[in-house]
PDB file of C-alpha atoms in Angstrom:
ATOM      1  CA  UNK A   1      11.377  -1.573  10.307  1.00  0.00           C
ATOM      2  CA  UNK A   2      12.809   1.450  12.824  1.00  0.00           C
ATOM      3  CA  UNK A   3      10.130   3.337  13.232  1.00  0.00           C
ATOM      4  CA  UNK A   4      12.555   5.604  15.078  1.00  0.00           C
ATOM      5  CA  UNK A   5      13.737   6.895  11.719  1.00  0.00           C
ATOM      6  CA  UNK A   6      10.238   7.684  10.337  1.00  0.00           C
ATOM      7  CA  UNK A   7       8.155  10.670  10.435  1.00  0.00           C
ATOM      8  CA  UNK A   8       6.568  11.503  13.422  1.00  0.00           C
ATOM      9  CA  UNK A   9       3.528  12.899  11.896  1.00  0.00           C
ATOM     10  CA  UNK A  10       0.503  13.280  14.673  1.00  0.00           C
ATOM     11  CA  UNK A  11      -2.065  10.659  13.494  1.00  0.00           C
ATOM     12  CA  UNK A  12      -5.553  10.426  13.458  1.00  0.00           C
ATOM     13  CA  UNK A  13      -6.363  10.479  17.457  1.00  0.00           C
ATOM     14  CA  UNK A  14      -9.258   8.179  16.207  1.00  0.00           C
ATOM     15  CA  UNK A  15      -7.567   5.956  14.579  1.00  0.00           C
ATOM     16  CA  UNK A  16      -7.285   2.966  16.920  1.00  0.00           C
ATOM     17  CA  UNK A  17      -7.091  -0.805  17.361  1.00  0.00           C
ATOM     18  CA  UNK A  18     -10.684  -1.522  16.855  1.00  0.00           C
ATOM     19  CA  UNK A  19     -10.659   0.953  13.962  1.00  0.00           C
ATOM     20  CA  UNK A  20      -7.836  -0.791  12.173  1.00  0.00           C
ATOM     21  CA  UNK A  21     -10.120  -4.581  12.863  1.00  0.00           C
ATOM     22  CA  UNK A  22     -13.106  -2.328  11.753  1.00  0.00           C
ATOM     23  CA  UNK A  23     -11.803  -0.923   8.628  1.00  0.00           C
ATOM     24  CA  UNK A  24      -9.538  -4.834   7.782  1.00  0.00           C
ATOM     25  CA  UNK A  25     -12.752  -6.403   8.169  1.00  0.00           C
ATOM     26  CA  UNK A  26     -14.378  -4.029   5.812  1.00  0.00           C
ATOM     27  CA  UNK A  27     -11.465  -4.370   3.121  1.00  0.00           C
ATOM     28  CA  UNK A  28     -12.282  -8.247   3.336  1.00  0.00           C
ATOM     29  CA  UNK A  29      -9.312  -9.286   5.227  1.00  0.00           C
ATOM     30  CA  UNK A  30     -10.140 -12.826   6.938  1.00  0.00           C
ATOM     31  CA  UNK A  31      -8.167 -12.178   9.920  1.00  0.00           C
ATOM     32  CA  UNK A  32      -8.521  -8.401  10.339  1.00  0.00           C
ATOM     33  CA  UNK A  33      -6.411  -8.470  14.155  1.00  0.00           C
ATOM     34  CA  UNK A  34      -3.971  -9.466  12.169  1.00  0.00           C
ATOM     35  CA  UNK A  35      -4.531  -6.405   9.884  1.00  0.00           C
ATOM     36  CA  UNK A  36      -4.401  -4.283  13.068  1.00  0.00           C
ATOM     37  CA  UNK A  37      -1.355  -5.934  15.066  1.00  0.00           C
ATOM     38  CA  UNK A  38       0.953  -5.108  11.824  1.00  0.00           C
ATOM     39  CA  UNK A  39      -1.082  -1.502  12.413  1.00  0.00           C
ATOM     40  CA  UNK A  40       0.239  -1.573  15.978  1.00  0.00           C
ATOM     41  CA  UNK A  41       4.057  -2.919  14.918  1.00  0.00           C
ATOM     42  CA  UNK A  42       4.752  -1.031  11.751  1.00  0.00           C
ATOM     43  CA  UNK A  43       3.513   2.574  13.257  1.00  0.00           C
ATOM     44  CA  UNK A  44       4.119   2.232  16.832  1.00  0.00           C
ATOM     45  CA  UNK A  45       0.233   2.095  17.219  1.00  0.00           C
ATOM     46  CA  UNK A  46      -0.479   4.392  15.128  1.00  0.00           C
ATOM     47  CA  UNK A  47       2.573   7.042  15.719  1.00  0.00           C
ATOM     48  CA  UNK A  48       4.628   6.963  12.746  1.00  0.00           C
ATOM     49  CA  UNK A  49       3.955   6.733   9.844  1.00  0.00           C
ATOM     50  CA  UNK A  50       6.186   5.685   6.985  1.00  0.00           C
ATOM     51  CA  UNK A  51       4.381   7.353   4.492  1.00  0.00           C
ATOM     52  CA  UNK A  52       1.435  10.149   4.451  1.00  0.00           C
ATOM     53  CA  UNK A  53      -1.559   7.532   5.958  1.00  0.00           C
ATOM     54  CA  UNK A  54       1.240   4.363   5.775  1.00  0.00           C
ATOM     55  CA  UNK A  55       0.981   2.342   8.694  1.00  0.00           C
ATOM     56  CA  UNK A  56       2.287  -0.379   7.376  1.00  0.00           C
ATOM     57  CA  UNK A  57       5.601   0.221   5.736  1.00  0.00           C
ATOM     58  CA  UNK A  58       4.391  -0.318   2.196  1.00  0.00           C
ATOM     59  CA  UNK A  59       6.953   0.575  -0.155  1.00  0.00           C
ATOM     60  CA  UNK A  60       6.459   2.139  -3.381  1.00  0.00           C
ATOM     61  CA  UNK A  61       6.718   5.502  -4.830  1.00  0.00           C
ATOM     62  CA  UNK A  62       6.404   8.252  -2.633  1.00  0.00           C
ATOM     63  CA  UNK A  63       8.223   9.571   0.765  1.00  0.00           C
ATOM     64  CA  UNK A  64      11.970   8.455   1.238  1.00  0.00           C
ATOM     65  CA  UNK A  65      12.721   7.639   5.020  1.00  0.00           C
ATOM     66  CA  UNK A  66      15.708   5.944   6.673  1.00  0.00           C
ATOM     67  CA  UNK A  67      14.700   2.471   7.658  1.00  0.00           C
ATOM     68  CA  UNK A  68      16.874  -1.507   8.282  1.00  0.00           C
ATOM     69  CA  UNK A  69      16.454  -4.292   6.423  1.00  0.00           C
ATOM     70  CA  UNK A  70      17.535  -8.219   7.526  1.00  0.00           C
ATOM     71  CA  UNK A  71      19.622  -9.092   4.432  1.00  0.00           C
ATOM     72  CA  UNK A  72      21.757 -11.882   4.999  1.00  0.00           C
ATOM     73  CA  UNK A  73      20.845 -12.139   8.892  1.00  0.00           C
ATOM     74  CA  UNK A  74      21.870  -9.073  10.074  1.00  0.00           C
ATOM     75  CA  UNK A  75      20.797  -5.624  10.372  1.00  0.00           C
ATOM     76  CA  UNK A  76      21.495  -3.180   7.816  1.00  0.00           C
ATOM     77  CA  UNK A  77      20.510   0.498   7.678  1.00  0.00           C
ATOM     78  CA  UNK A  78      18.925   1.725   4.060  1.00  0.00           C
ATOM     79  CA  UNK A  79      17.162   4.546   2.958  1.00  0.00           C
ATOM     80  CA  UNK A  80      13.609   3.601   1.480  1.00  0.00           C
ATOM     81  CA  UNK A  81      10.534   4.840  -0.173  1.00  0.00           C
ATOM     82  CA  UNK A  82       7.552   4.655   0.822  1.00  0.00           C
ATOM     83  CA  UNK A  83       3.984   5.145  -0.281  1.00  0.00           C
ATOM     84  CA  UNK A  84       1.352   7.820   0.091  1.00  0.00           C
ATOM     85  CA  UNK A  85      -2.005   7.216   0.860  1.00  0.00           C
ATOM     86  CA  UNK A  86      -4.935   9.710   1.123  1.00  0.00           C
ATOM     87  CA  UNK A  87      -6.601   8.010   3.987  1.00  0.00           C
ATOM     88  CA  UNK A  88      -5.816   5.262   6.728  1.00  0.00           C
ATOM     89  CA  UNK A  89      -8.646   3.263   5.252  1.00  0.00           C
ATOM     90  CA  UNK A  90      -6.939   3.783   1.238  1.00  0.00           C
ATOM     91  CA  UNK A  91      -3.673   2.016   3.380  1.00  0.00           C
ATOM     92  CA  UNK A  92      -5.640  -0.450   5.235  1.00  0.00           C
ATOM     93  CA  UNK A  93      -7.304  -1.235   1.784  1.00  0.00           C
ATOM     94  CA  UNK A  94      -4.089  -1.530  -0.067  1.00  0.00           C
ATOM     95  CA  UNK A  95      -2.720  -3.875   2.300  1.00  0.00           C
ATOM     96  CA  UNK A  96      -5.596  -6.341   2.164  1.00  0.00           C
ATOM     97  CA  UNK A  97      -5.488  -6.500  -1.453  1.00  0.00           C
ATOM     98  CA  UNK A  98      -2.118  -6.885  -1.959  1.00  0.00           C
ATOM     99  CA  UNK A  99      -1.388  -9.697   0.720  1.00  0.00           C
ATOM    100  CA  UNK A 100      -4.127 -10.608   2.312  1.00  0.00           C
ATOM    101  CA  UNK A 101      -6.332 -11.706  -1.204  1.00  0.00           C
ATOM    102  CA  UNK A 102      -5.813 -13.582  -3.794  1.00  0.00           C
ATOM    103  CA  UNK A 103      -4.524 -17.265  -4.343  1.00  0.00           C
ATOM    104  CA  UNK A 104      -1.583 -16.671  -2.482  1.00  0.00           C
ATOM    105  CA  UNK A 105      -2.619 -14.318   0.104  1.00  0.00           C
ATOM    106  CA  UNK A 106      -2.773 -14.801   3.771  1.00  0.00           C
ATOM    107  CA  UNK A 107      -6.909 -15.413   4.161  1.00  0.00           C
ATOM    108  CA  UNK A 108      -5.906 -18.489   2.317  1.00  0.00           C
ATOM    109  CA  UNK A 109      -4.710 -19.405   6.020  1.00  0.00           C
ATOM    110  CA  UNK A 110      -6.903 -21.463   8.528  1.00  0.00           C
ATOM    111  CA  UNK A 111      -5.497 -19.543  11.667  1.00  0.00           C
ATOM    112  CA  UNK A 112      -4.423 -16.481  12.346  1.00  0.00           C
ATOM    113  CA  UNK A 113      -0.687 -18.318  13.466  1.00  0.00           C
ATOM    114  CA  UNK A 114      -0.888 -19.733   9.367  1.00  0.00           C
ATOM    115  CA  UNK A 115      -1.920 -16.156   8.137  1.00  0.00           C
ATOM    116  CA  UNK A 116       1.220 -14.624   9.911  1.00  0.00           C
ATOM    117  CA  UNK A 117       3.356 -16.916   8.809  1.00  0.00           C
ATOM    118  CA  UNK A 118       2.295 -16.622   5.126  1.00  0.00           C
ATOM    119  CA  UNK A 119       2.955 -12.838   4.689  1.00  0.00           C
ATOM    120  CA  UNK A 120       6.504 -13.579   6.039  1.00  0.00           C
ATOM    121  CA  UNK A 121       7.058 -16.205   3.208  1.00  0.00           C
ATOM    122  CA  UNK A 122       5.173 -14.045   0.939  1.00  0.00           C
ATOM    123  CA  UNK A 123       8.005 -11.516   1.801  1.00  0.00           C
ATOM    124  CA  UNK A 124       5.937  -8.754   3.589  1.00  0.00           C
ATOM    125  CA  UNK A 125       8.896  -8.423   6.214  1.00  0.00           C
ATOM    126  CA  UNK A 126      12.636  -8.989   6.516  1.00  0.00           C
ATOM    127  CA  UNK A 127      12.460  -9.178  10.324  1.00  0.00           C
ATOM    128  CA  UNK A 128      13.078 -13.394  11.386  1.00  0.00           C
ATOM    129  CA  UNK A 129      10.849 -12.652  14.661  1.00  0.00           C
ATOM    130  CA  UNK A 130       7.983 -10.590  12.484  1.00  0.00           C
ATOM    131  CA  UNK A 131       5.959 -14.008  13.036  1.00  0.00           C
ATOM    132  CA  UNK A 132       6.485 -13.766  16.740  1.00  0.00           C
ATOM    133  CA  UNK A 133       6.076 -10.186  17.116  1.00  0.00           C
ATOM    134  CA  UNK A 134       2.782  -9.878  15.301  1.00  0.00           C
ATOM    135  CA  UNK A 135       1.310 -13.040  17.375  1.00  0.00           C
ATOM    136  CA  UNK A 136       2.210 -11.282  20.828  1.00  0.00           C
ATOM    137  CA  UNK A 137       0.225  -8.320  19.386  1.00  0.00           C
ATOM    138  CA  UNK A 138      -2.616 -10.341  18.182  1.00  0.00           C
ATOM    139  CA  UNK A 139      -2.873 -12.409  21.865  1.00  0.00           C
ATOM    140  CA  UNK A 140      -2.483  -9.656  24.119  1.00  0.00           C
ATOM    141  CA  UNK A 141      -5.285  -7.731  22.687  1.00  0.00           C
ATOM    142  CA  UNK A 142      -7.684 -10.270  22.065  1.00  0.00           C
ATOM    143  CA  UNK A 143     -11.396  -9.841  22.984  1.00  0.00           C
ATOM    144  CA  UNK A 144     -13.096 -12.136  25.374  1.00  0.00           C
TER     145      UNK A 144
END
C-alpha cells in the first residue's frame, strides 16, 4: 500500500505502539504485535491514514484514495476505497474480527511467523514481502 498517496490526516499523538498491542490485546487478537506492526506498516506509524481512524488499509465503503496493488507480480497504481471508522480502537476492533478470529483467522497460528503468514494467504495484502516486512516490525520492537 503507498501510503504516500493517502491522507495525511494528523493522528492521535497518543496513539502509539503499545496502544495499538493494548487495544489488539483487548479486541482478542492472539498475537496483538502483530496487530500493531501492520499499525506501524499500513499508516507509517500511525501517519496516514487510509480512511478516517484506518490504519490498516481496510477496504470497504467509504474514502477513495490512490493506492498499488501486486496483480500479476508487478506494481500497479489503482484508486481504492477505503473505510471509515469512528475511533482507532472501532479499526483495531474490525481488524481482529475480520482476520484475526474465527476458524480461519490468524490466532489459529502457533507463532507469530505462522500468524503473518496466514493473513497473507488469507489475502489481507498483495505485497510478496508483506510477510517479511511485518516480521522486521514485530522483531525490532520486541520487549525484553
Amino acid at each position: 500500500i503507498n501510503i504516500g498517496d493517502w491522507s495525511s490526516d494528523v493522528c492521535s499523538s497518543d496513539l502509539g505502539w503499545d496502544n495499538v498491542v493494548a487495544m489488539a490485546r483487548a479486541k482478542g487478537a492472539k498475537f496483538p504485535e502483530l496487530v500493531a506492526a501492520q499499525w506501524a506498516l499500513e499508516s507509517d506509524w500511525g501517519r496516514a491514514t487510509s480512511g478516517r481512524n484506518n490504519y490498516f488499509g481496510q477496504k470497504g465503503s467509504g474514502t477513495r484514495r490512490n493506492t498499488w496493488e501486486v496483480v500479476d507480480g508487478r506494481r500497479v497504481n489503482t484508486t481504492a476505497s477505503f473505510m471509515d471508522f469512528a475511533s482507532p480502537s472501532e479499526s483495531v476492533g474490525y481488524l481482529v474480527s475480520k482476520w484475526y478470529q474465527g476458524r480461519n483467522g490468524a490466532n489459529q497460528a502457533q507463532s507469530v511467523e505462522q500468524a503473518a503468514r496466514i493473513l497473507k494467504q488469507q489475502g489481507y495484502a498483495t505485497d510478496p514481502d508483506y510477510v517479511n516486512k511485518l516480521l522486521r516490525i514485530v522483531r525490532s520492537n520486541r520487549r525484553p
